[in-house]
Amino acid sequence: MKKAREFGDDLAIIFVESQGATQERMERFVWDRGWMGTTAMWTREAPFRTGSNGIPNFALIGADGRILMKGHPMSMQSKVVKAIEAEIKKGKGAPDDAPRSLKSAYKALAKGDYAKAHAAARRVVARAGDDAAAAEAFIESVDARFDKTLKRVEYLLSNGYALRATALHDELRAGAKGNDDLEARAAALTGSMNSDLVSDEMKLDRAFSKLEVKLHEKGLDEKLLKRVRKMAEKNEASRVMRRARRILDLAG
Amino acid sequence: MKSLPASLLTIAAAIPAVVAATVPAATQSAVEVGDEVNFTFRSAPVNAMGIKGLDELRGKPVLVEFWGTR
């Protein structure tokens, strides 16, 4: 958890519950430990096996999607931290095996500038040199990432995270500026983002998020839960209140 | 969380292999350093904000920690 707080969004942390707990038990455990409110994620689905039978054990995946190290987290702590720092740096540039001609495209993508990344790769394609195929593959990956991020905007919107959805959509629109196709794809969502419904959801999200922060600090405190219950009853139809109802269900 | 003896870190880089998302983890062989991993969760992890696959996290390091609630 210390790493989640220290590295923030630069590092993704996935905790995999490996003792067969139910979803409710796992979530309640996380709340009770005060671990909500960080960027860490929790799941009961193991994405792979590390080969270790003891817990905790870990694997660190690099920015390129390959396993960098695995083992016991406590015995390798300083090595893990160094590797994370190096990968964060690497993730903000181009992969080691990327052609030199695509370095600026990768850098632009790491900054969320999809249009600039596209344009830089297109220039490489236009030169029809040795790197043209790599540049075309890069453009495909940029498009795929853009579309997946758009889907996340939709997910956030329909699951009661209107503020996050709006912020992410704004980032996408800014990153698409200068590329007609990307701009059009981002604009397809603009209508629903600017609706009265989303505006109301944002107000409620703002209010509920403040309460949520207190819950993260104090855990599922009865006084706070009373306020959550009241807010949920008053705004029953709201998407934001789906989050509230999950908390109330866990509290029992 | 329990602290059990750590297994030795496998240093040798293995032949890269993609862990198929459709194969349940229990039936997969263990990953090795250098392997490319890919996985789509059936249910989005708690606090994942819509992220359902490891591929969506490309570009940043991902620490996967196996832990328990007992």
PDB file of C-alpha atoms in Angstrom:
ATOM      1  CA  MET A   1       0.000   0.000   0.000  1.00  0.00           C
ATOM      2  CA  LYS A   2       2.937   2.263   0.670  1.00  0.00           C
ATOM      3  CA  LYS A   3       3.957   1.834  -2.967  1.00  0.00           C
ATOM      4  CA  ALA A   4       0.438   2.692  -4.166  1.00  0.00           C
ATOM      5  CA  ARG A   5       0.573   5.949  -2.223  1.00  0.00           C
ATOM      6  CA  GLU A   6       4.167   6.711  -3.213  1.00  0.00           C
ATOM      7  CA  PHE A   7       3.907   6.111  -6.953  1.00  0.00           C
ATOM      8  CA  GLY A   8       0.242   7.065  -7.529  1.00  0.00           C
ATOM      9  CA  ASP A   9      -0.966   6.667 -11.104  1.00  0.00           C
ATOM     10  CA  ASP A  10       2.544   5.905 -12.412  1.00  0.00           C
ATOM     11  CA  LEU A  11       2.322   2.375 -11.014  1.00  0.00           C
ATOM     12  CA  ALA A  12      -0.579  -0.064 -11.282  1.00  0.00           C
ATOM     13  CA  ILE A  13      -0.921  -2.440  -8.342  1.00  0.00           C
ATOM     14  CA  ILE A  14      -3.191  -5.460  -8.490  1.00  0.00           C
ATOM     15  CA  PHE A  15      -3.712  -7.502  -5.350  1.00  0.00           C
ATOM     16  CA  VAL A  16      -4.879 -11.033  -6.066  1.00  0.00           C
ATOM     17  CA  GLU A  17      -6.701 -12.694  -3.154  1.00  0.00           C
ATOM     18  CA  SER A  18      -5.372 -16.251  -3.146  1.00  0.00           C
ATOM     19  CA  GLN A  19      -7.043 -17.899  -0.163  1.00  0.00           C
ATOM     20  CA  GLY A  20     -10.479 -18.425  -1.636  1.00  0.00           C
ATOM     21  CA  ALA A  21     -12.264 -15.550   0.123  1.00  0.00           C
ATOM     22  CA  THR A  22     -15.645 -14.450  -1.181  1.00  0.00           C
ATOM     23  CA  GLN A  23     -15.877 -11.146  -3.032  1.00  0.00           C
ATOM     24  CA  GLU A  24     -17.643  -9.590  -0.022  1.00  0.00           C
ATOM     25  CA  ARG A  25     -15.027 -10.804   2.440  1.00  0.00           C
ATOM     26  CA  MET A  26     -12.227  -9.480   0.245  1.00  0.00           C
ATOM     27  CA  GLU A  27     -13.842  -6.063  -0.181  1.00  0.00           C
ATOM     28  CA  ARG A  28     -14.700  -5.790   3.501  1.00  0.00           C
ATOM     29  CA  PHE A  29     -11.112  -6.738   4.383  1.00  0.00           C
ATOM     30  CA  VAL A  30      -9.772  -3.979   2.168  1.00  0.00           C
ATOM     31  CA  TRP A  31     -12.147  -1.420   3.698  1.00  0.00           C
ATOM     32  CA  ASP A  32     -11.328  -2.520   7.249  1.00  0.00           C
ATOM     33  CA  ARG A  33      -7.584  -2.140   6.631  1.00  0.00           C
ATOM     34  CA  GLY A  34      -8.105   1.389   5.312  1.00  0.00           C
ATOM     35  CA  TRP A  35      -6.744   0.426   1.915  1.00  0.00           C
ATOM     36  CA  MET A  36      -9.492   1.939  -0.204  1.00  0.00           C
ATOM     37  CA  GLY A  37      -8.827   5.376  -1.598  1.00  0.00           C
ATOM     38  CA  THR A  38      -5.525   4.449  -3.243  1.00  0.00           C
ATOM     39  CA  THR A  39      -4.907   3.500  -6.855  1.00  0.00           C
ATOM     40  CA  ALA A  40      -4.499  -0.205  -5.943  1.00  0.00           C
ATOM     41  CA  MET A  41      -6.970  -2.759  -7.345  1.00  0.00           C
ATOM     42  CA  TRP A  42      -8.213  -5.998  -5.840  1.00  0.00           C
ATOM     43  CA  THR A  43      -9.350  -9.162  -7.511  1.00  0.00           C
ATOM     44  CA  ARG A  44      -9.869 -12.874  -6.828  1.00  0.00           C
ATOM     45  CA  GLU A  45      -8.867 -13.840 -10.388  1.00  0.00           C
ATOM     46  CA  ALA A  46      -5.217 -14.812 -10.782  1.00  0.00           C
ATOM     47  CA  PRO A  47      -3.969 -13.478 -14.127  1.00  0.00           C
ATOM     48  CA  PHE A  48      -1.087 -15.991 -14.050  1.00  0.00           C
ATOM     49  CA  ARG A  49       0.842 -18.232 -11.668  1.00  0.00           C
ATOM     50  CA  THR A  50       4.222 -17.206 -10.318  1.00  0.00           C
ATOM     51  CA  GLY A  51       5.229 -20.712  -9.289  1.00  0.00           C
ATOM     52  CA  SER A  52       5.435 -19.779  -5.606  1.00  0.00           C
ATOM     53  CA  ASN A  53       3.160 -21.509  -3.100  1.00  0.00           C
ATOM     54  CA  GLY A  54       3.657 -19.025  -0.289  1.00  0.00           C
ATOM     55  CA  ILE A  55       1.920 -15.705   0.175  1.00  0.00           C
ATOM     56  CA  PRO A  56       2.589 -12.936  -0.233  1.00  0.00           C
ATOM     57  CA  ASN A  57       4.436 -13.362  -3.475  1.00  0.00           C
ATOM     58  CA  PHE A  58       4.578 -11.052  -6.427  1.00  0.00           C
ATOM     59  CA  ALA A  59       5.483 -10.467 -10.041  1.00  0.00           C
ATOM     60  CA  LEU A  60       6.463  -7.129 -11.509  1.00  0.00           C
ATOM     61  CA  ILE A  61       5.368  -6.544 -15.107  1.00  0.00           C
ATOM     62  CA  GLY A  62       7.363  -3.998 -17.069  1.00  0.00           C
ATOM     63  CA  ALA A  63       5.941  -1.165 -19.146  1.00  0.00           C
ATOM     64  CA  ASP A  64       6.233  -3.448 -22.201  1.00  0.00           C
ATOM     65  CA  GLY A  65       4.017  -6.161 -20.647  1.00  0.00           C
ATOM     66  CA  ARG A  66       6.810  -8.632 -19.822  1.00  0.00           C
ATOM     67  CA  ILE A  67       7.618 -10.143 -16.433  1.00  0.00           C
ATOM     68  CA  LEU A  68      10.583  -8.296 -14.960  1.00  0.00           C
ATOM     69  CA  MET A  69      10.948 -10.070 -11.628  1.00  0.00           C
ATOM     70  CA  LYS A  70       9.042 -12.272  -9.257  1.00  0.00           C
ATOM     71  CA  GLY A  71       9.462 -13.570  -5.733  1.00  0.00           C
ATOM     72  CA  HIS A  72       8.732 -12.479  -2.177  1.00  0.00           C
ATOM     73  CA  PRO A  73       7.948  -8.763  -1.945  1.00  0.00           C
ATOM     74  CA  MET A  74       9.603  -8.101   1.413  1.00  0.00           C
ATOM     75  CA  SER A  75      12.901  -9.819   0.647  1.00  0.00           C
ATOM     76  CA  MET A  76      13.344  -7.894  -2.600  1.00  0.00           C
ATOM     77  CA  GLN A  77      11.880  -4.554  -1.604  1.00  0.00           C
ATOM     78  CA  SER A  78      14.714  -2.216  -2.611  1.00  0.00           C
ATOM     79  CA  LYS A  79      15.269  -4.064  -5.909  1.00  0.00           C
ATOM     80  CA  VAL A  80      11.550  -3.832  -6.665  1.00  0.00           C
ATOM     81  CA  VAL A  81      11.430  -0.103  -5.946  1.00  0.00           C
ATOM     82  CA  LYS A  82      14.445   0.528  -8.200  1.00  0.00           C
ATOM     83  CA  ALA A  83      12.884  -1.545 -10.985  1.00  0.00           C
ATOM     84  CA  ILE A  84       9.576   0.318 -10.644  1.00  0.00           C
ATOM     85  CA  GLU A  85      11.342   3.679 -10.885  1.00  0.00           C
ATOM     86  CA  ALA A  86      13.237   2.554 -13.980  1.00  0.00           C
ATOM     87  CA  GLU A  87      10.060   1.262 -15.634  1.00  0.00           C
ATOM     88  CA  ILE A  88       8.157   4.477 -14.909  1.00  0.00           C
ATOM     89  CA  LYS A  89      10.961   6.372 -16.646  1.00  0.00           C
ATOM     90  CA  LYS A  90      10.921   3.892 -19.515  1.00  0.00           C
ATOM     91  CA  GLY A  91       7.148   4.147 -19.860  1.00  0.00           C
ATOM     92  CA  LYS A  92       7.465   7.867 -20.466  1.00  0.00           C
ATOM     93  CA  GLY A  93       9.697   7.303 -23.470  1.00  0.00           C
ATOM     94  CA  ALA A  94      10.026   4.712 -26.202  1.00  0.00           C
ATOM     95  CA  PRO A  95      10.683   1.001 -25.639  1.00  0.00           C
ATOM     96  CA  ASP A  96      14.338  -0.032 -25.991  1.00  0.00           C
ATOM     97  CA  ASP A  97      13.639  -1.940 -29.199  1.00  0.00           C
ATOM     98  CA  ALA A  98      11.624   0.861 -30.867  1.00  0.00           C
ATOM     99  CA  PRO A  99      13.115   2.337 -34.048  1.00  0.00           C
ATOM    100  CA  ARG A 100      14.816   5.700 -33.484  1.00  0.00           C
ATOM    101  CA  SER A 101      12.481   7.267 -36.038  1.00  0.00           C
ATOM    102  CA  LEU A 102       9.496   6.537 -33.756  1.00  0.00           C
ATOM    103  CA  LYS A 103      10.952   7.866 -30.502  1.00  0.00           C
ATOM    104  CA  SER A 104       9.127  11.205 -30.698  1.00  0.00           C
ATOM    105  CA  ALA A 105       5.865   9.401 -31.499  1.00  0.00           C
ATOM    106  CA  TYR A 106       6.222   7.241 -28.387  1.00  0.00           C
ATOM    107  CA  LYS A 107       7.057  10.272 -26.259  1.00  0.00           C
ATOM    108  CA  ALA A 108       3.951  12.077 -27.504  1.00  0.00           C
ATOM    109  CA  LEU A 109       1.806   9.047 -26.736  1.00  0.00           C
ATOM    110  CA  ALA A 110       3.207   8.782 -23.209  1.00  0.00           C
ATOM    111  CA  LYS A 111       2.109  12.385 -22.675  1.00  0.00           C
ATOM    112  CA  GLY A 112      -1.389  11.584 -23.924  1.00  0.00           C
ATOM    113  CA  ASP A 113      -0.911  13.570 -27.133  1.00  0.00           C
ATOM    114  CA  TYR A 114      -2.569  11.086 -29.482  1.00  0.00           C
ATOM    115  CA  ALA A 115      -2.700  13.492 -32.434  1.00  0.00           C
ATOM    116  CA  LYS A 116       1.014  14.295 -32.246  1.00  0.00           C
ATOM    117  CA  ALA A 117       1.870  10.590 -31.868  1.00  0.00           C
ATOM    118  CA  HIS A 118      -0.251   9.814 -34.935  1.00  0.00           C
ATOM    119  CA  ALA A 119       1.321  12.592 -37.001  1.00  0.00           C
ATOM    120  CA  ALA A 120       4.889  11.611 -36.069  1.00  0.00           C
ATOM    121  CA  ALA A 121       4.257   7.969 -37.012  1.00  0.00           C
ATOM    122  CA  ARG A 122       2.492   8.976 -40.250  1.00  0.00           C
ATOM    123  CA  ARG A 123       5.620  10.860 -41.330  1.00  0.00           C
ATOM    124  CA  VAL A 124       7.627   7.666 -40.849  1.00  0.00           C
ATOM    125  CA  VAL A 125       5.072   5.702 -42.909  1.00  0.00           C
ATOM    126  CA  ALA A 126       5.217   8.349 -45.654  1.00  0.00           C
ATOM    127  CA  ARG A 127       8.994   7.959 -45.966  1.00  0.00           C
ATOM    128  CA  ALA A 128       8.369   4.275 -46.842  1.00  0.00           C
ATOM    129  CA  GLY A 129      11.660   3.256 -45.285  1.00  0.00           C
ATOM    130  CA  ASP A 130      12.601   0.278 -43.110  1.00  0.00           C
ATOM    131  CA  ASP A 131      10.522   1.530 -40.185  1.00  0.00           C
ATOM    132  CA  ALA A 132       7.265   1.978 -42.127  1.00  0.00           C
ATOM    133  CA  ALA A 133       5.734  -1.299 -40.944  1.00  0.00           C
ATOM    134  CA  ALA A 134       6.638  -0.563 -37.313  1.00  0.00           C
ATOM    135  CA  ALA A 135       5.102   2.894 -37.682  1.00  0.00           C
ATOM    136  CA  GLU A 136       1.868   1.418 -39.049  1.00  0.00           C
ATOM    137  CA  ALA A 137       1.705  -1.026 -36.143  1.00  0.00           C
ATOM    138  CA  PHE A 138       2.316   1.858 -33.773  1.00  0.00           C
ATOM    139  CA  ILE A 139      -0.576   3.844 -35.284  1.00  0.00           C
ATOM    140  CA  GLU A 140      -2.841   0.837 -34.789  1.00  0.00           C
ATOM    141  CA  SER A 141      -1.817   0.618 -31.148  1.00  0.00           C
ATOM    142  CA  VAL A 142      -2.474   4.348 -30.681  1.00  0.00           C
ATOM    143  CA  ASP A 143      -5.976   3.933 -32.120  1.00  0.00           C
ATOM    144  CA  ALA A 144      -6.646   0.905 -29.948  1.00  0.00           C
ATOM    145  CA  ARG A 145      -5.515   2.720 -26.825  1.00  0.00           C
ATOM    146  CA  PHE A 146      -7.642   5.731 -27.726  1.00  0.00           C
ATOM    147  CA  ASP A 147     -10.742   3.568 -28.215  1.00  0.00           C
ATOM    148  CA  LYS A 148     -10.162   1.657 -24.998  1.00  0.00           C
ATOM    149  CA  THR A 149      -9.849   4.924 -23.110  1.00  0.00           C
ATOM    150  CA  LEU A 150     -13.097   6.130 -24.684  1.00  0.00           C
ATOM    151  CA  LYS A 151     -14.726   2.931 -23.461  1.00  0.00           C
ATOM    152  CA  ARG A 152     -13.416   3.656 -19.990  1.00  0.00           C
ATOM    153  CA  VAL A 153     -15.075   7.074 -20.157  1.00  0.00           C
ATOM    154  CA  GLU A 154     -18.367   5.327 -20.917  1.00  0.00           C
ATOM    155  CA  TYR A 155     -17.796   2.812 -18.118  1.00  0.00           C
ATOM    156  CA  LEU A 156     -17.053   5.571 -15.614  1.00  0.00           C
ATOM    157  CA  LEU A 157     -20.101   7.519 -16.704  1.00  0.00           C
ATOM    158  CA  SER A 158     -22.479   4.604 -16.413  1.00  0.00           C
ATOM    159  CA  ASN A 159     -21.035   3.474 -13.071  1.00  0.00           C
ATOM    160  CA  GLY A 160     -21.401   6.745 -11.227  1.00  0.00           C
ATOM    161  CA  TYR A 161     -17.968   8.315 -11.687  1.00  0.00           C
ATOM    162  CA  ALA A 162     -19.105  11.386 -13.586  1.00  0.00           C
ATOM    163  CA  LEU A 163     -16.207  13.563 -12.412  1.00  0.00           C
ATOM    164  CA  ARG A 164     -13.555  11.061 -13.446  1.00  0.00           C
ATOM    165  CA  ALA A 165     -15.375  10.418 -16.735  1.00  0.00           C
ATOM    166  CA  THR A 166     -15.437  14.125 -17.542  1.00  0.00           C
ATOM    167  CA  ALA A 167     -11.766  14.603 -16.643  1.00  0.00           C
ATOM    168  CA  LEU A 168     -10.719  11.609 -18.768  1.00  0.00           C
ATOM    169  CA  HIS A 169     -12.884  12.744 -21.676  1.00  0.00           C
ATOM    170  CA  ASP A 170     -11.339  16.218 -21.489  1.00  0.00           C
ATOM    171  CA  GLU A 171      -7.868  14.645 -21.595  1.00  0.00           C
ATOM    172  CA  LEU A 172      -8.837  12.597 -24.651  1.00  0.00           C
ATOM    173  CA  ARG A 173     -10.279  15.606 -26.451  1.00  0.00           C
ATOM    174  CA  ALA A 174      -7.125  17.601 -25.738  1.00  0.00           C
ATOM    175  CA  GLY A 175      -4.954  14.709 -26.934  1.00  0.00           C
ATOM    176  CA  ALA A 176      -6.993  14.333 -30.122  1.00  0.00           C
ATOM    177  CA  LYS A 177      -6.718  17.982 -31.123  1.00  0.00           C
ATOM    178  CA  GLY A 178      -5.307  18.269 -34.631  1.00  0.00           C
ATOM    179  CA  ASN A 179      -6.407  14.817 -35.784  1.00  0.00           C
ATOM    180  CA  ASP A 180      -9.847  14.977 -37.406  1.00  0.00           C
ATOM    181  CA  ASP A 181     -10.599  11.284 -37.014  1.00  0.00           C
ATOM    182  CA  LEU A 182      -9.672  11.122 -33.310  1.00  0.00           C
ATOM    183  CA  GLU A 183     -11.464  14.402 -32.634  1.00  0.00           C
ATOM    184  CA  ALA A 184     -14.629  12.994 -34.233  1.00  0.00           C
ATOM    185  CA  ARG A 185     -14.423   9.825 -32.125  1.00  0.00           C
ATOM    186  CA  ALA A 186     -14.055  11.825 -28.929  1.00  0.00           C
ATOM    187  CA  ALA A 187     -16.805  14.219 -29.995  1.00  0.00           C
ATOM    188  CA  ALA A 188     -19.257  11.334 -30.352  1.00  0.00           C
ATOM    189  CA  LEU A 189     -19.414  11.273 -26.566  1.00  0.00           C
ATOM    190  CA  THR A 190     -19.526  15.024 -26.073  1.00  0.00           C
ATOM    191  CA  GLY A 191     -23.312  15.204 -26.388  1.00  0.00           C
ATOM    192  CA  SER A 192     -23.935  12.826 -23.528  1.00  0.00           C
ATOM    193  CA  MET A 193     -21.121  14.383 -21.456  1.00  0.00           C
ATOM    194  CA  ASN A 194     -22.800  17.792 -21.683  1.00  0.00           C
ATOM    195  CA  SER A 195     -26.282  16.581 -20.763  1.00  0.00           C
ATOM    196  CA  ASP A 196     -28.241  17.817 -17.732  1.00  0.00           C
ATOM    197  CA  LEU A 197     -28.160  14.288 -16.370  1.00  0.00           C
ATOM    198  CA  VAL A 198     -24.347  14.261 -16.294  1.00  0.00           C
ATOM    199  CA  SER A 199     -24.315  17.721 -14.798  1.00  0.00           C
ATOM    200  CA  ASP A 200     -26.554  16.496 -11.938  1.00  0.00           C
ATOM    201  CA  GLU A 201     -24.436  13.365 -11.540  1.00  0.00           C
ATOM    202  CA  MET A 202     -21.320  15.512 -11.263  1.00  0.00           C
ATOM    203  CA  LYS A 203     -22.823  17.562  -8.443  1.00  0.00           C
ATOM    204  CA  LEU A 204     -23.786  14.425  -6.570  1.00  0.00           C
ATOM    205  CA  ASP A 205     -20.415  12.790  -7.320  1.00  0.00           C
ATOM    206  CA  ARG A 206     -18.679  15.823  -5.793  1.00  0.00           C
ATOM    207  CA  ALA A 207     -20.753  15.552  -2.613  1.00  0.00           C
ATOM    208  CA  PHE A 208     -20.466  11.782  -2.341  1.00  0.00           C
ATOM    209  CA  SER A 209     -16.711  11.767  -3.067  1.00  0.00           C
ATOM    210  CA  LYS A 210     -16.132  13.994  -0.013  1.00  0.00           C
ATOM    211  CA  LEU A 211     -18.005  11.499   2.114  1.00  0.00           C
ATOM    212  CA  GLU A 212     -16.110   8.654   0.476  1.00  0.00           C
ATOM    213  CA  VAL A 213     -12.757  10.211   1.395  1.00  0.00           C
ATOM    214  CA  LYS A 214     -13.870  10.259   5.046  1.00  0.00           C
ATOM    215  CA  LEU A 215     -14.910   6.625   4.745  1.00  0.00           C
ATOM    216  CA  HIS A 216     -11.493   5.775   3.334  1.00  0.00           C
ATOM    217  CA  GLU A 217      -9.896   7.422   6.350  1.00  0.00           C
ATOM    218  CA  LYS A 218     -12.200   6.094   9.057  1.00  0.00           C
ATOM    219  CA  GLY A 219     -13.424   2.843   7.513  1.00  0.00           C
ATOM    220  CA  LEU A 220     -17.095   1.869   7.493  1.00  0.00           C
ATOM    221  CA  ASP A 221     -17.946   4.149  10.399  1.00  0.00           C
ATOM    222  CA  GLU A 222     -21.594   4.028  11.535  1.00  0.00           C
ATOM    223  CA  LYS A 223     -22.078   7.811  11.620  1.00  0.00           C
ATOM    224  CA  LEU A 224     -20.719   8.153   8.108  1.00  0.00           C
ATOM    225  CA  LEU A 225     -22.789   5.200   6.912  1.00  0.00           C
ATOM    226  CA  LYS A 226     -25.914   6.971   8.178  1.00  0.00           C
ATOM    227  CA  ARG A 227     -25.072   9.919   5.936  1.00  0.00           C
ATOM    228  CA  VAL A 228     -24.426   7.564   3.018  1.00  0.00           C
ATOM    229  CA  ARG A 229     -27.805   5.879   3.620  1.00  0.00           C
ATOM    230  CA  LYS A 230     -29.580   9.233   3.701  1.00  0.00           C
ATOM    231  CA  MET A 231     -27.910  10.384   0.508  1.00  0.00           C
ATOM    232  CA  ALA A 232     -28.708   7.079  -1.231  1.00  0.00           C
ATOM    233  CA  GLU A 233     -32.386   7.291  -0.254  1.00  0.00           C
ATOM    234  CA  LYS A 234     -32.670  10.862  -1.432  1.00  0.00           C
ATOM    235  CA  ASN A 235     -30.987  10.175  -4.792  1.00  0.00           C
ATOM    236  CA  GLU A 236     -32.160   6.632  -5.418  1.00  0.00           C
ATOM    237  CA  ALA A 237     -32.091   6.800  -9.215  1.00  0.00           C
ATOM    238  CA  SER A 238     -28.622   8.280  -9.454  1.00  0.00           C
ATOM    239  CA  ARG A 239     -25.710   6.286 -10.858  1.00  0.00           C
ATOM    240  CA  VAL A 240     -23.414   7.726  -8.199  1.00  0.00           C
ATOM    241  CA  MET A 241     -25.543   6.016  -5.591  1.00  0.00           C
ATOM    242  CA  ARG A 242     -24.609   2.609  -7.009  1.00  0.00           C
ATOM    243  CA  ARG A 243     -21.283   3.199  -5.292  1.00  0.00           C
ATOM    244  CA  ALA A 244     -23.087   4.120  -2.098  1.00  0.00           C
ATOM    245  CA  ARG A 245     -25.288   1.026  -2.216  1.00  0.00           C
ATOM    246  CA  ARG A 246     -22.223  -1.223  -2.609  1.00  0.00           C
ATOM    247  CA  ILE A 247     -20.734   0.296   0.539  1.00  0.00           C
ATOM    248  CA  LEU A 248     -24.017  -0.142   2.417  1.00  0.00           C
ATOM    249  CA  ASP A 249     -24.262  -3.769   1.280  1.00  0.00           C
ATOM    250  CA  LEU A 250     -20.751  -4.468   2.548  1.00  0.00           C
ATOM    251  CA  ALA A 251     -21.472  -2.787   5.858  1.00  0.00           C
ATOM    252  CA  GLY A 252     -24.508  -5.069   6.198  1.00  0.00           C
TER     253      GLY A 252
ATOM    254  CA  MET B   1      -0.897 -10.713   5.817  1.00  0.00           C
ATOM    255  CA  LYS B   2       1.050 -13.933   6.437  1.00  0.00           C
ATOM    256  CA  SER B   3       4.715 -13.955   5.641  1.00  0.00           C
ATOM    257  CA  LEU B   4       5.841 -17.310   4.326  1.00  0.00           C
ATOM    258  CA  PRO B   5       9.271 -18.266   3.010  1.00  0.00           C
ATOM    259  CA  ALA B   6       9.959 -16.753  -0.372  1.00  0.00           C
ATOM    260  CA  SER B   7      10.719 -18.829  -3.383  1.00  0.00           C
ATOM    261  CA  LEU B   8      13.982 -18.145  -5.153  1.00  0.00           C
ATOM    262  CA  LEU B   9      13.835 -15.650  -7.931  1.00  0.00           C
ATOM    263  CA  THR B  10      14.158 -17.276 -11.285  1.00  0.00           C
ATOM    264  CA  ILE B  11      16.834 -15.293 -13.009  1.00  0.00           C
ATOM    265  CA  ALA B  12      17.108 -17.093 -16.267  1.00  0.00           C
ATOM    266  CA  ALA B  13      14.981 -15.466 -18.905  1.00  0.00           C
ATOM    267  CA  ALA B  14      12.683 -17.997 -20.473  1.00  0.00           C
ATOM    268  CA  ILE B  15      11.470 -18.176 -24.034  1.00  0.00           C
ATOM    269  CA  PRO B  16       8.791 -15.487 -24.228  1.00  0.00           C
ATOM    270  CA  ALA B  17       5.320 -16.901 -24.019  1.00  0.00           C
ATOM    271  CA  VAL B  18       1.989 -15.160 -23.906  1.00  0.00           C
ATOM    272  CA  VAL B  19      -0.264 -16.387 -21.125  1.00  0.00           C
ATOM    273  CA  ALA B  20      -3.588 -16.938 -22.825  1.00  0.00           C
ATOM    274  CA  ALA B  21      -6.419 -15.089 -21.173  1.00  0.00           C
ATOM    275  CA  THR B  22      -8.863 -17.878 -21.751  1.00  0.00           C
ATOM    276  CA  VAL B  23      -6.842 -20.509 -19.890  1.00  0.00           C
ATOM    277  CA  PRO B  24      -7.675 -20.592 -16.154  1.00  0.00           C
ATOM    278  CA  ALA B  25      -4.629 -19.572 -14.102  1.00  0.00           C
ATOM    279  CA  ALA B  26      -4.616 -22.853 -12.167  1.00  0.00           C
ATOM    280  CA  THR B  27      -3.904 -24.837 -15.324  1.00  0.00           C
ATOM    281  CA  GLN B  28      -1.207 -22.497 -16.625  1.00  0.00           C
ATOM    282  CA  SER B  29       2.454 -23.135 -16.097  1.00  0.00           C
ATOM    283  CA  ALA B  30       4.184 -20.522 -13.976  1.00  0.00           C
ATOM    284  CA  VAL B  31       5.380 -17.376 -15.678  1.00  0.00           C
ATOM    285  CA  GLU B  32       9.088 -16.721 -15.945  1.00  0.00           C
ATOM    286  CA  VAL B  33      11.107 -13.529 -16.207  1.00  0.00           C
ATOM    287  CA  GLY B  34      10.851 -12.281 -19.785  1.00  0.00           C
ATOM    288  CA  ASP B  35       7.432 -13.807 -20.485  1.00  0.00           C
ATOM    289  CA  GLU B  36       4.825 -11.510 -21.986  1.00  0.00           C
ATOM    290  CA  VAL B  37       1.626 -11.665 -19.985  1.00  0.00           C
ATOM    291  CA  ASN B  38      -1.882 -10.864 -21.036  1.00  0.00           C
ATOM    292  CA  PHE B  39      -5.099 -11.415 -19.190  1.00  0.00           C
ATOM    293  CA  THR B  40      -8.666 -10.186 -19.295  1.00  0.00           C
ATOM    294  CA  PHE B  41     -10.526 -10.320 -15.989  1.00  0.00           C
ATOM    295  CA  ARG B  42     -14.031 -11.755 -16.064  1.00  0.00           C
ATOM    296  CA  SER B  43     -15.075  -9.114 -13.534  1.00  0.00           C
ATOM    297  CA  ALA B  44     -13.249  -5.810 -13.348  1.00  0.00           C
ATOM    298  CA  PRO B  45     -11.115  -5.725 -10.186  1.00  0.00           C
ATOM    299  CA  VAL B  46     -12.340  -3.613  -7.277  1.00  0.00           C
ATOM    300  CA  ASN B  47     -11.215  -0.006  -7.740  1.00  0.00           C
ATOM    301  CA  ALA B  48     -10.134  -0.695 -11.348  1.00  0.00           C
ATOM    302  CA  MET B  49     -12.366   2.058 -12.730  1.00  0.00           C
ATOM    303  CA  GLY B  50     -13.290   0.006 -15.756  1.00  0.00           C
ATOM    304  CA  ILE B  51      -9.886  -1.493 -16.498  1.00  0.00           C
ATOM    305  CA  LYS B  52     -10.489  -5.130 -17.388  1.00  0.00           C
ATOM    306  CA  GLY B  53      -7.265  -6.277 -19.002  1.00  0.00           C
ATOM    307  CA  LEU B  54      -3.535  -6.140 -18.339  1.00  0.00           C
ATOM    308  CA  ASP B  55      -3.050  -4.773 -21.859  1.00  0.00           C
ATOM    309  CA  GLU B  56      -4.839  -1.596 -20.778  1.00  0.00           C
ATOM    310  CA  LEU B  57      -2.004  -0.959 -18.337  1.00  0.00           C
ATOM    311  CA  ARG B  58       0.773  -1.061 -20.936  1.00  0.00           C
ATOM    312  CA  GLY B  59       3.154   1.840 -20.655  1.00  0.00           C
ATOM    313  CA  LYS B  60       3.459   1.642 -16.894  1.00  0.00           C
ATOM    314  CA  PRO B  61       4.800  -0.995 -14.512  1.00  0.00           C
ATOM    315  CA  VAL B  62       2.256  -3.330 -12.944  1.00  0.00           C
ATOM    316  CA  LEU B  63       2.904  -4.927  -9.580  1.00  0.00           C
ATOM    317  CA  VAL B  64       0.801  -8.058  -9.121  1.00  0.00           C
ATOM    318  CA  GLU B  65       0.785  -9.213  -5.524  1.00  0.00           C
ATOM    319  CA  PHE B  66      -0.743 -12.485  -4.382  1.00  0.00           C
ATOM    320  CA  TRP B  67      -2.087 -12.160  -0.853  1.00  0.00           C
ATOM    321  CA  GLY B  68      -4.664 -13.569   1.520  1.00  0.00           C
ATOM    322  CA  THR B  69      -7.355 -12.392   3.897  1.00  0.00           C
ATOM    323  CA  ARG B  70      -6.762 -14.972   6.652  1.00  0.00           C
TER     324      ARG B  70
END
